[in-house]
Amino acid sequence: MNQPASANGLAQTLTPSFTLLGAGVSAGIAIGYAHLVSTARLEVPQYEIAANEVDAEVVRFDNAMAQTQQALADLAASATQGVAGELGAFVSLHRMLLADSTLSQTPRDIIREHRANAEWALVQQMDRLVEQFEQFEDAYLRERKHDVEQAVERVLKALLGTAHTPSGPSHEEDVIVVAHDLSPADMILFKQHKFAGFVTDVGGVTSHTAIVARSLSLPAIVGLHHARELIRENELVIVDGAEGTLIVNPDAQVLTEYQLKKRSYELDRQKLKRLKTTPAATLDGTPIELHANIELPSDIETVVEAGATGIGLFRSEFLFLNREDLPTEDEQFEAYRQVLEAMNGMPVTIRTLDLGADKVLPGGERTAGPNPALGLRAIRFCLAEPGVFLTQLRAMLRASRYGKLRILIPMLAHAHEIDGALGLLEHAKRSLQGEGTAFDTDVPVGGMIEVPAAALSLPMFLHRLQFLSIGTNDLIQYTLAIDRADETVAHLYDPLHPAVLQLVAQTIRACDKAGKPVAVCGEMAGEVEMTRLLLGFGLRQFSMHASQLLEVKQQVLRSDLGEVTPLATRILRNTESSKVHTLLERLNT
Ligand code: PEP
Ligand code: MG
């Protein structure tokens, strides 16, 4: 057994040290105390409340209940028509269930009786109720157990924000979030916090959860399998986000070693900041556009700090998550305008809704389907819900007066999808013109190349659209038939697979020939090992999270197109993985 260490003088119990391996999704070292979080009901933490804190725990439970009831009441008030109208019935049912003493009173008794934390008490009671519902003969009543679960989850989410950590760190900066799974919607909520790092049991490196973690510039690891089960609340942990290593209860020597590594990593990051205003160009003088990916308007601050020359991908669907209703046209307009104004005349590429797969609206049965990644996702959803799509297009067009807007359509595969989307855009334009609302009539419209069928039928895209953007995250997922969010097949997610490289390279080449701008906006664009390869394929426009931009810029500044292009061509001709890796290493030295 090792001598336990402590990060900032807090005493630790004598516990053995162990290491877990996963997939690092965001580089850097974080050292802090584990905080076990959960949004899934079965994983709520269980801990004992000190006798003198029981009253406060009951108050915490009451407050979460009241907060949830209030949120539901607000929602009921806004739920009047369409999607929101259907939601109204569920909202009323959830309010009724939560008001019943079986959920509002019994958990309070459990807290007192067992000195249990509020989450655990609530889940105990929910399990009992669910069991009772399961006994009903009537199928309709039996199904209502899901409403009990959903209503309770709402309260659990409210409790999550006020989690009780009896002897834990007093600063968020010392907290490492440990979860079995986090949805992209959960992850986006963490943007409001200042945690030191994140680790999860499941998830792939290009899942949207991992992408948002990376955008936070925080060390993060996914696919650790059993971290949530093995780690206890407040244990000291080290996250090495580059290596994907999680060390639990490190001994003093290991801790010192990682503290040094952390400092050296932070110094390197600090030095990179000097490149902020340096124009991105290769050694031979070819200018390269380095744009940023964002999820929310609040991300703009980091984009400006990194010196990005535009927004290459605004994942607008994140405006739709973590809420029960849909954002109105005015709300969306304000969000888009904010970004366009902040970018001060630089291009802002807003992607139309890419809902579905791992990004679902509450009550999102519509996009669930038997295989959500192959179902009603992105443009398919928008064309099936023209009202929702038109609202977004109108909001975008209205905002176009405030900067240099470009509209990007995701997951296209068919000509009729492009035509359908362009038709609805025309419709939105006509409706605004009819009202006398001004907008930029020449907003460029582009398409994402992220389905192999699209990459193999480029003329169809080039005839209809003004620019293309390659979404390598999905292009890899759909080319190799592996779910990007599934850690059990994460080892098969290979950006260097010859099929993937062929599709990327030929898309860049075709755009170049046709004189149409093309970017890569998938994670590949932010991976410094891929920068020279993409430059060698002819790519001149990259879009990535702001946290990756300066490192990529440094690599661009060190690259000579005369040298990288022939090697990239050799890599493209090669189909043997080992050879491709050797050549890539040579390209990067
Ligand atoms: C992609 O698929 O590469 C992409 C940029 O879109 P998203 O990651 O949001 O699916
Ligand atoms: Mg995509």
Coordinates of C-alpha atoms and ligand atoms in Angstrom, one line a residue:
M1 CA 0.0 0.0 0.0
N2 CA 1.3 3.4 -0.9
Q3 CA 1.7 6.4 1.3
P4 CA -1.3 8.5 0.3
A5 CA -0.8 12.0 -0.9
S6 CA -3.0 15.1 -0.7
A7 CA -3.4 17.9 -3.3
N8 CA -3.7 20.8 -1.1
G9 CA -3.2 19.6 2.4
L10 CA -6.6 17.9 2.8
A11 CA -6.1 14.6 4.7
Q12 CA -6.8 11.4 2.7
T13 CA -7.6 8.0 4.2
L14 CA -5.1 5.3 3.7
T15 CA -6.3 3.7 0.5
P16 CA -4.5 1.8 -2.2
S17 CA -3.5 3.5 -5.4
F18 CA -4.6 2.2 -8.8
T19 CA -4.6 3.3 -12.4
L20 CA -7.4 3.1 -15.0
L21 CA -6.9 3.5 -18.8
G22 CA -9.3 5.1 -21.1
A23 CA -9.3 7.3 -24.2
G24 CA -7.9 10.8 -23.6
V25 CA -10.1 13.4 -25.3
S26 CA -8.6 16.6 -24.0
A27 CA -4.9 17.0 -23.2
G28 CA -3.5 18.4 -20.0
I29 CA -3.1 17.2 -16.4
A30 CA -5.7 17.8 -13.8
I31 CA -5.2 17.0 -10.1
G32 CA -8.1 17.1 -7.8
Y33 CA -10.8 15.3 -5.8
A34 CA -13.3 13.0 -7.4
H35 CA -16.9 14.2 -7.4
L36 CA -19.3 11.5 -8.5
V37 CA -22.1 12.9 -10.5
S38 CA -25.0 11.3 -12.2
T39 CA -27.9 12.1 -14.3
A40 CA -28.9 8.4 -14.6
R41 CA -31.1 7.5 -11.8
L42 CA -29.3 4.3 -10.7
E43 CA -26.0 6.0 -10.3
V44 CA -26.8 8.6 -7.7
P45 CA -24.2 8.8 -5.0
Q46 CA -25.1 7.4 -1.6
Y47 CA -23.5 8.9 1.5
E48 CA -24.3 9.4 5.1
I49 CA -25.3 12.8 6.4
A50 CA -23.9 14.0 9.7
A51 CA -26.6 14.1 12.4
N52 CA -26.4 17.8 12.7
E53 CA -26.8 18.3 8.9
V54 CA -30.0 16.2 8.4
D55 CA -32.3 19.2 8.6
A56 CA -30.2 21.0 6.0
E57 CA -30.4 17.9 3.8
V58 CA -34.2 17.9 4.0
V59 CA -34.2 21.6 3.1
R60 CA -32.0 20.8 0.1
F61 CA -34.5 18.2 -1.0
D62 CA -37.4 20.6 -0.5
N63 CA -35.6 23.3 -2.4
A64 CA -34.9 21.0 -5.4
M65 CA -38.6 19.9 -5.3
A66 CA -39.7 23.6 -5.3
Q67 CA -37.3 24.5 -8.0
T68 CA -38.5 21.6 -10.2
Q69 CA -42.2 22.5 -9.6
Q70 CA -41.5 26.1 -10.5
A71 CA -39.7 25.1 -13.7
L72 CA -42.6 22.9 -14.6
A73 CA -45.1 25.6 -13.9
D74 CA -43.2 28.0 -16.1
L75 CA -43.1 25.4 -18.8
A76 CA -46.9 24.8 -18.5
A77 CA -47.4 28.5 -19.0
S78 CA -45.4 28.5 -22.2
A79 CA -46.8 25.2 -23.5
T80 CA -49.6 26.3 -25.7
Q81 CA -49.3 24.8 -29.2
G82 CA -47.5 22.3 -31.5
V83 CA -44.7 20.4 -29.9
A84 CA -45.1 22.4 -26.8
G85 CA -48.8 21.6 -26.6
E86 CA -48.1 17.8 -26.5
L87 CA -45.6 18.5 -23.8
G88 CA -48.2 20.3 -21.8
A89 CA -50.0 17.0 -20.9
F90 CA -46.7 15.5 -19.6
V91 CA -45.8 18.6 -17.7
S92 CA -49.1 18.5 -15.8
L93 CA -48.7 14.8 -15.1
H94 CA -45.2 15.3 -13.8
R95 CA -46.4 18.2 -11.6
M96 CA -49.1 16.0 -10.1
L97 CA -46.7 13.1 -9.4
L98 CA -44.2 15.4 -7.7
A99 CA -46.9 17.0 -5.6
D100 CA -48.1 13.6 -4.3
S101 CA -46.9 12.8 -0.8
T102 CA -45.3 9.6 -2.0
L103 CA -42.7 11.7 -3.7
S104 CA -42.8 15.0 -1.8
Q105 CA -43.0 13.6 1.7
T106 CA -41.7 10.0 1.9
P107 CA -38.1 10.8 0.7
R108 CA -37.9 13.4 3.6
D109 CA -38.7 10.6 6.0
I110 CA -36.0 8.4 4.4
I111 CA -33.5 11.2 4.8
R112 CA -34.2 11.5 8.5
E113 CA -34.5 7.8 9.2
H114 CA -31.4 6.7 7.4
R115 CA -29.4 9.9 7.5
A116 CA -29.3 9.5 3.7
N117 CA -28.5 12.0 1.1
A118 CA -31.5 13.5 -0.7
E119 CA -30.7 11.9 -4.1
W120 CA -30.5 8.4 -2.7
A121 CA -33.6 8.8 -0.6
L122 CA -35.5 10.0 -3.6
V123 CA -34.3 7.1 -5.8
Q124 CA -35.2 4.6 -3.1
Q125 CA -38.7 5.8 -3.1
M126 CA -38.9 6.0 -6.8
D127 CA -37.9 2.4 -7.1
R128 CA -40.7 1.4 -4.8
L129 CA -43.2 3.3 -6.8
V130 CA -42.0 2.0 -10.1
E131 CA -42.4 -1.5 -8.7
Q132 CA -46.0 -0.7 -7.8
F133 CA -46.7 0.6 -11.3
E134 CA -45.2 -2.5 -12.8
Q135 CA -47.9 -4.6 -11.0
F136 CA -50.8 -2.8 -12.8
E137 CA -52.7 -5.0 -15.2
D138 CA -53.6 -2.0 -17.4
A139 CA -50.9 -1.4 -19.9
Y140 CA -51.5 2.4 -19.9
L141 CA -51.0 2.6 -16.2
R142 CA -48.0 0.3 -16.3
E143 CA -46.4 2.7 -18.8
R144 CA -46.8 5.6 -16.4
K145 CA -43.8 4.3 -14.5
H146 CA -41.7 6.1 -17.1
D147 CA -43.4 9.4 -16.0
V148 CA -42.4 8.7 -12.4
E149 CA -38.8 8.1 -13.5
Q150 CA -38.8 11.2 -15.7
A151 CA -40.3 13.4 -13.0
V152 CA -37.7 12.1 -10.5
E153 CA -34.9 12.8 -12.9
R154 CA -36.0 16.4 -13.1
V155 CA -35.5 16.6 -9.3
L156 CA -32.2 14.8 -9.5
K157 CA -31.0 17.3 -12.0
A158 CA -31.9 20.1 -9.6
L159 CA -30.1 18.3 -6.8
L160 CA -27.1 17.8 -9.0
G161 CA -26.5 21.5 -9.0
T162 CA -26.4 21.6 -5.2
A163 CA -24.6 18.3 -4.5
H164 CA -23.6 17.9 -0.9
T165 CA -19.9 17.0 -0.6
P166 CA -19.4 16.8 3.2
S167 CA -15.6 16.9 3.5
G168 CA -14.9 17.7 -0.2
P169 CA -12.9 20.5 -1.7
S170 CA -14.3 24.0 -1.3
H171 CA -13.3 25.1 -4.8
E172 CA -14.7 23.8 -8.0
E173 CA -11.1 24.2 -9.4
D174 CA -10.2 21.2 -7.3
V175 CA -13.0 19.0 -8.5
I176 CA -12.7 16.2 -11.0
V177 CA -16.1 15.1 -12.3
V178 CA -16.5 11.3 -12.4
A179 CA -19.6 10.0 -14.2
H180 CA -20.8 6.8 -15.8
D181 CA -22.1 8.8 -18.8
L182 CA -22.8 12.4 -19.6
S183 CA -24.9 13.5 -22.5
P184 CA -23.8 16.5 -24.6
A185 CA -26.6 18.4 -23.0
D186 CA -25.2 17.6 -19.5
M187 CA -21.8 18.6 -20.6
I188 CA -22.8 21.9 -21.9
L189 CA -24.2 22.7 -18.4
F190 CA -20.7 22.2 -17.1
K191 CA -19.6 25.3 -19.1
Q192 CA -21.0 27.3 -16.3
H193 CA -18.6 25.7 -13.8
K194 CA -14.8 25.7 -13.3
F195 CA -14.1 22.0 -12.7
A196 CA -10.5 20.8 -13.1
G197 CA -11.3 17.8 -15.3
F198 CA -13.8 15.1 -16.4
V199 CA -13.8 11.4 -16.7
T200 CA -16.5 9.0 -17.9
D201 CA -17.0 5.3 -18.2
V202 CA -18.5 5.3 -21.6
G203 CA -18.2 7.4 -24.8
G204 CA -16.0 7.7 -27.8
V205 CA -13.4 10.4 -28.5
T206 CA -15.5 12.2 -31.1
S207 CA -18.8 11.8 -29.3
H208 CA -20.4 15.2 -28.8
T209 CA -19.8 14.9 -25.0
A210 CA -16.1 14.5 -25.7
I211 CA -16.2 17.4 -28.2
V212 CA -17.7 19.8 -25.6
A213 CA -15.2 18.6 -23.0
R214 CA -12.4 19.5 -25.4
S215 CA -13.9 22.9 -26.0
L216 CA -13.7 23.6 -22.2
S217 CA -9.9 23.1 -22.5
L218 CA -10.1 20.7 -19.6
P219 CA -8.2 17.4 -19.2
A220 CA -10.8 14.7 -19.9
I221 CA -10.9 10.9 -20.4
V222 CA -13.8 8.8 -21.7
G223 CA -14.3 5.0 -21.9
L224 CA -12.8 4.2 -18.5
H225 CA -15.4 1.4 -18.1
H226 CA -15.5 1.2 -14.3
A227 CA -14.3 4.5 -12.9
R228 CA -17.7 5.4 -11.5
E229 CA -17.9 2.1 -9.7
L230 CA -14.3 2.0 -8.3
I231 CA -13.7 5.6 -7.3
R232 CA -15.2 7.0 -4.1
E233 CA -16.3 10.6 -3.5
N234 CA -13.4 12.9 -2.6
E235 CA -10.6 10.5 -3.5
L236 CA -7.6 12.2 -4.8
V237 CA -7.2 11.6 -8.6
I238 CA -4.9 12.6 -11.4
V239 CA -6.2 12.9 -14.9
D240 CA -3.7 12.7 -17.8
G241 CA -5.9 13.8 -20.7
A242 CA -3.2 13.2 -23.3
E243 CA -2.4 9.6 -22.3
G244 CA -5.9 8.7 -21.1
T245 CA -4.6 7.7 -17.7
L246 CA -6.4 8.1 -14.5
I247 CA -4.5 7.6 -11.3
V248 CA -6.5 7.2 -8.1
N249 CA -4.9 7.9 -4.7
P250 CA -1.4 8.6 -6.1
D251 CA 1.5 8.3 -3.7
A252 CA 3.6 11.4 -3.0
Q253 CA 6.2 10.6 -5.6
V254 CA 3.7 10.2 -8.4
L255 CA 1.9 13.3 -7.3
T256 CA 5.1 15.4 -7.5
E257 CA 5.9 14.0 -10.9
Y258 CA 2.4 15.0 -12.2
Q259 CA 2.5 18.4 -10.6
L260 CA 5.7 19.1 -12.6
K261 CA 4.2 17.7 -15.8
K262 CA 1.1 19.9 -15.2
R263 CA 3.2 23.0 -14.8
S264 CA 5.3 22.3 -17.9
Y265 CA 2.1 21.7 -19.9
E266 CA 0.6 25.0 -18.7
L267 CA 3.8 26.9 -19.5
D268 CA 3.8 25.5 -23.1
R269 CA 0.1 26.6 -23.4
Q270 CA 1.1 30.0 -22.1
K271 CA 3.9 30.4 -24.7
L272 CA 1.5 29.5 -27.5
K273 CA -0.6 32.6 -26.7
R274 CA 2.2 34.7 -28.3
L275 CA 1.0 33.4 -31.7
K276 CA -2.5 34.9 -31.3
T277 CA -2.0 37.7 -33.8
T278 CA 0.6 36.0 -36.1
P279 CA -1.1 35.5 -39.4
A280 CA -1.4 31.8 -40.2
A281 CA 0.7 30.9 -43.2
T282 CA 3.0 28.1 -44.2
L283 CA 6.7 28.5 -44.5
D284 CA 6.3 29.1 -48.3
G285 CA 3.9 31.9 -47.6
T286 CA 0.5 30.2 -48.3
P287 CA -2.2 31.8 -46.1
I288 CA -4.3 29.3 -44.1
E289 CA -7.7 30.1 -42.6
L290 CA -8.0 28.9 -39.0
H291 CA -11.6 29.2 -37.9
A292 CA -13.3 28.1 -34.7
N293 CA -16.1 25.7 -33.8
I294 CA -18.6 26.9 -31.1
E295 CA -21.7 25.5 -29.4
L296 CA -23.0 28.6 -27.7
P297 CA -22.6 32.4 -28.1
S298 CA -20.8 32.5 -24.8
D299 CA -17.9 30.5 -26.5
I300 CA -17.0 33.6 -28.5
E301 CA -14.7 35.0 -25.8
T302 CA -12.3 32.1 -26.2
V303 CA -12.6 32.3 -30.0
V304 CA -11.4 36.0 -29.9
E305 CA -8.7 35.1 -27.4
A306 CA -7.3 32.4 -29.7
G307 CA -7.3 34.9 -32.7
A308 CA -9.6 32.8 -34.9
T309 CA -10.3 34.5 -38.3
G310 CA -13.9 33.3 -38.4
I311 CA -16.4 30.8 -37.1
G312 CA -16.3 27.6 -39.2
L313 CA -19.0 25.8 -37.3
F314 CA -21.6 27.1 -34.9
R315 CA -23.5 23.9 -33.7
S316 CA -26.8 25.7 -33.4
E317 CA -28.6 22.7 -31.9
F318 CA -27.0 23.3 -28.6
L319 CA -29.3 26.3 -28.2
F320 CA -32.1 23.8 -28.2
L321 CA -30.8 21.5 -25.4
N322 CA -31.4 21.7 -21.7
R323 CA -34.8 23.2 -22.1
E324 CA -38.3 21.9 -22.5
D325 CA -39.6 24.3 -25.1
L326 CA -38.1 25.3 -28.4
P327 CA -36.2 28.7 -28.6
T328 CA -38.4 31.3 -30.4
E329 CA -37.4 33.0 -33.6
D330 CA -36.5 36.1 -31.6
E331 CA -34.3 34.1 -29.1
Q332 CA -32.5 32.5 -32.0
F333 CA -32.1 35.8 -33.8
E334 CA -30.5 37.3 -30.7
A335 CA -28.1 34.4 -30.3
Y336 CA -27.0 34.5 -34.0
R337 CA -26.8 38.3 -34.0
Q338 CA -24.6 38.3 -30.9
V339 CA -22.1 35.9 -32.6
L340 CA -22.1 37.9 -35.9
E341 CA -21.6 41.2 -34.1
A342 CA -18.8 39.8 -31.9
M343 CA -17.0 38.5 -34.9
N344 CA -16.9 41.9 -36.4
G345 CA -17.2 41.2 -40.1
M346 CA -15.3 37.9 -40.0
P347 CA -17.2 35.0 -41.5
V348 CA -19.6 33.1 -39.2
T349 CA -20.8 29.7 -40.4
I350 CA -24.0 28.7 -38.6
R351 CA -25.0 25.1 -39.1
T352 CA -28.8 24.5 -39.2
L353 CA -30.1 22.1 -36.6
D354 CA -28.3 18.8 -36.2
L355 CA -30.6 17.3 -33.7
G356 CA -31.0 13.5 -33.3
A357 CA -28.5 10.7 -32.4
D358 CA -26.9 11.8 -29.2
K359 CA -28.4 15.3 -29.2
V360 CA -32.1 14.9 -28.3
L361 CA -34.8 17.3 -27.4
P362 CA -36.7 16.5 -24.1
G363 CA -39.4 14.1 -25.1
G364 CA -37.4 13.5 -28.3
E365 CA -39.1 10.2 -29.3
R366 CA -39.4 11.6 -32.8
T367 CA -35.6 11.4 -33.3
A368 CA -35.0 8.3 -31.2
G369 CA -35.9 5.4 -33.6
P370 CA -34.3 2.0 -33.5
N371 CA -30.9 3.5 -34.5
P372 CA -30.8 7.2 -33.9
A373 CA -27.5 7.8 -35.7
L374 CA -29.1 6.4 -38.9
G375 CA -32.5 7.9 -38.2
L376 CA -34.3 11.2 -38.3
R377 CA -31.2 13.3 -37.7
A378 CA -30.1 16.8 -38.8
I379 CA -31.5 17.8 -42.2
R380 CA -33.8 14.8 -42.2
F381 CA -35.4 16.1 -39.0
C382 CA -35.6 19.6 -40.3
L383 CA -37.3 18.6 -43.5
A384 CA -39.8 16.5 -41.5
E385 CA -40.5 19.5 -39.2
P386 CA -40.5 22.4 -41.7
G387 CA -42.1 24.7 -39.1
V388 CA -39.1 24.3 -36.8
F389 CA -36.7 24.7 -39.7
L390 CA -38.4 27.8 -41.1
T391 CA -38.2 29.5 -37.8
Q392 CA -34.5 28.9 -37.6
L393 CA -33.9 30.0 -41.2
R394 CA -35.9 33.2 -40.6
A395 CA -33.9 33.9 -37.5
M396 CA -30.6 33.4 -39.3
L397 CA -31.6 35.6 -42.3
R398 CA -32.7 38.4 -39.9
A399 CA -29.3 38.2 -38.2
S400 CA -27.4 38.2 -41.5
R401 CA -27.5 42.1 -41.5
Y402 CA -25.2 42.1 -38.5
G403 CA -22.1 40.4 -40.0
K404 CA -20.9 37.9 -42.6
L405 CA -23.2 35.0 -42.3
R406 CA -22.8 31.6 -44.0
I407 CA -25.5 28.9 -43.6
L408 CA -24.3 25.3 -43.4
I409 CA -26.6 22.3 -43.8
P410 CA -25.6 19.0 -42.1
M411 CA -25.9 15.3 -43.0
L412 CA -26.9 15.8 -46.6
A413 CA -26.9 12.7 -48.8
H414 CA -29.6 13.3 -51.5
A415 CA -30.1 15.9 -54.1
H416 CA -33.7 16.3 -53.0
E417 CA -32.6 17.1 -49.5
I418 CA -30.4 20.0 -50.8
D419 CA -33.3 21.2 -53.0
G420 CA -35.7 20.9 -50.2
A421 CA -33.5 22.9 -47.8
L422 CA -32.9 25.5 -50.4
G423 CA -36.6 25.7 -51.2
L424 CA -37.4 26.3 -47.6
L425 CA -34.7 29.0 -47.4
E426 CA -36.4 30.7 -50.4
H427 CA -39.7 30.5 -48.6
A428 CA -38.2 32.1 -45.5
K429 CA -36.7 34.9 -47.6
R430 CA -40.1 35.5 -49.3
S431 CA -41.9 35.6 -46.0
L432 CA -39.4 38.2 -44.6
Q433 CA -39.6 40.2 -47.8
G434 CA -43.4 40.2 -47.5
E435 CA -43.0 41.7 -44.1
G436 CA -40.5 44.3 -45.2
T437 CA -37.7 42.8 -43.0
A438 CA -34.2 43.5 -44.3
F439 CA -31.6 40.7 -44.6
D440 CA -28.6 39.8 -46.8
T441 CA -30.1 38.3 -49.9
D442 CA -26.8 36.7 -50.9
V443 CA -26.1 34.6 -47.8
P444 CA -23.8 31.7 -49.0
V445 CA -25.3 28.3 -48.4
G446 CA -23.0 25.3 -47.9
G447 CA -23.3 21.6 -47.2
M448 CA -21.5 19.3 -44.8
I449 CA -19.8 16.3 -46.3
E450 CA -20.2 13.7 -43.6
V451 CA -22.0 10.8 -45.2
P452 CA -19.9 8.7 -47.6
A453 CA -22.6 9.0 -50.2
A454 CA -22.1 12.7 -50.3
A455 CA -18.3 12.4 -50.7
L456 CA -18.9 10.0 -53.6
S457 CA -21.4 12.3 -55.4
L458 CA -19.7 15.7 -55.1
P459 CA -20.8 17.2 -58.4
M460 CA -24.4 17.1 -57.1
F461 CA -23.3 19.2 -54.2
L462 CA -21.0 21.5 -56.1
H463 CA -23.8 22.4 -58.6
R464 CA -26.1 23.4 -55.9
L465 CA -24.1 24.9 -53.1
Q466 CA -21.5 27.7 -52.6
F467 CA -19.1 25.9 -50.2
L468 CA -18.6 22.6 -48.5
S469 CA -17.3 21.6 -45.1
I470 CA -16.1 18.1 -44.3
G471 CA -17.4 16.7 -41.0
T472 CA -14.8 14.0 -40.4
N473 CA -16.4 12.9 -37.1
D474 CA -19.5 11.6 -38.9
L475 CA -17.7 10.8 -42.1
I476 CA -15.5 8.3 -40.2
Q477 CA -18.5 7.0 -38.2
Y478 CA -20.6 6.3 -41.4
T479 CA -17.7 5.1 -43.5
L480 CA -16.4 2.6 -41.0
A481 CA -19.9 1.7 -39.6
I482 CA -19.0 2.3 -36.0
D483 CA -20.9 4.4 -33.5
R484 CA -18.7 7.4 -32.6
A485 CA -20.2 7.4 -29.1
D486 CA -19.7 3.7 -28.4
E487 CA -16.5 3.0 -26.5
T488 CA -16.7 -0.7 -27.2
V489 CA -15.8 0.0 -30.9
A490 CA -13.7 3.1 -30.2
H491 CA -10.5 1.2 -31.3
L492 CA -12.0 0.9 -34.8
Y493 CA -12.5 4.6 -35.1
D494 CA -9.6 5.3 -37.4
P495 CA -9.1 8.7 -39.0
L496 CA -6.2 7.2 -41.0
H497 CA -8.2 4.4 -42.6
P498 CA -7.4 4.5 -46.3
A499 CA -11.1 4.8 -47.2
V500 CA -11.5 7.9 -44.9
L501 CA -8.4 9.5 -46.3
Q502 CA -9.5 8.9 -49.9
L503 CA -12.9 10.5 -49.2
V504 CA -11.4 13.5 -47.5
A505 CA -8.7 14.1 -50.1
Q506 CA -11.0 13.7 -53.1
T507 CA -13.5 16.1 -51.6
I508 CA -10.8 18.8 -51.2
R509 CA -9.5 18.1 -54.7
A510 CA -13.0 18.3 -56.3
C511 CA -13.7 21.6 -54.5
D512 CA -10.4 23.0 -55.6
K513 CA -11.1 22.1 -59.2
A514 CA -14.6 23.6 -59.0
G515 CA -13.2 26.8 -57.3
K516 CA -15.5 26.2 -54.3
P517 CA -14.2 26.9 -50.8
V518 CA -13.9 23.8 -48.6
A519 CA -13.1 23.4 -44.9
V520 CA -12.7 20.5 -42.5
C521 CA -14.7 21.2 -39.3
G522 CA -14.5 17.7 -37.7
E523 CA -12.1 16.9 -34.9
M524 CA -9.5 16.0 -37.5
A525 CA -9.0 19.7 -38.2
G526 CA -7.9 20.3 -34.6
E527 CA -5.5 17.4 -34.3
V528 CA -2.0 18.6 -34.8
E529 CA -0.7 15.2 -36.1
M530 CA -3.2 15.7 -39.0
T531 CA -2.4 19.3 -39.9
R532 CA 0.4 18.6 -42.4
L533 CA -1.5 15.7 -44.0
L534 CA -4.5 17.9 -44.6
L535 CA -2.3 20.7 -45.9
G536 CA -0.7 18.2 -48.2
F537 CA -4.2 17.2 -49.5
G538 CA -4.7 20.8 -50.4
L539 CA -6.8 22.0 -47.4
R540 CA -6.5 25.7 -46.8
Q541 CA -9.4 26.2 -44.3
F542 CA -9.5 24.5 -40.9
S543 CA -12.2 24.8 -38.2
M544 CA -11.7 23.6 -34.7
H545 CA -12.3 24.5 -31.1
A546 CA -10.5 27.6 -30.0
S547 CA -8.6 25.5 -27.4
Q548 CA -6.8 23.7 -30.3
L549 CA -6.3 26.6 -32.6
L550 CA -2.9 28.0 -31.5
E551 CA -1.2 24.6 -31.5
V552 CA -2.5 24.0 -35.1
K553 CA -1.3 27.5 -36.1
Q554 CA 2.2 26.7 -34.7
Q555 CA 2.3 23.6 -36.9
V556 CA 1.1 25.5 -39.9
L557 CA 3.9 28.0 -39.4
R558 CA 6.4 25.2 -39.3
S559 CA 5.2 23.5 -42.5
D560 CA 6.4 23.8 -46.1
L561 CA 3.9 22.8 -48.7
G562 CA 6.7 21.8 -51.1
E563 CA 7.7 19.2 -48.6
V564 CA 4.4 18.0 -47.2
T565 CA 2.5 17.6 -50.4
P566 CA 4.5 14.7 -51.9
L567 CA 4.5 12.8 -48.6
A568 CA 0.8 13.3 -48.2
T569 CA 0.3 11.9 -51.7
R570 CA 2.4 8.9 -50.8
I571 CA 0.3 8.4 -47.7
L572 CA -2.9 8.6 -49.8
R573 CA -1.6 5.9 -52.1
N574 CA -0.8 3.5 -49.3
T575 CA -3.3 1.1 -47.9
E576 CA -1.2 -0.7 -45.3
S577 CA -1.9 0.8 -41.9
S578 CA 1.7 0.3 -40.5
K579 CA 3.2 2.0 -43.6
V580 CA 0.7 4.9 -43.3
H581 CA 1.7 5.4 -39.6
T582 CA 5.4 5.4 -40.5
L583 CA 4.9 7.9 -43.3
L584 CA 2.8 10.1 -41.1
E585 CA 5.5 10.1 -38.4
R586 CA 8.0 11.1 -41.1
L587 CA 5.6 13.9 -42.3
N588 CA 5.4 15.2 -38.7
T589 CA 9.2 15.4 -38.0
Ligands
PEP1 C1 -18.6 16.2 -37.9 O1 -19.4 15.3 -38.0 O2 -17.4 16.0 -38.1 C2 -19.0 17.5 -37.4 C3 -18.2 18.5 -37.4 O3 -20.3 17.6 -36.9 P1 -20.7 17.0 -35.5 O4 -19.4 16.6 -34.8 O5 -21.4 18.1 -34.8 O6 -21.5 15.8 -35.8
MG2 MG -21.5 15.7 -37.9

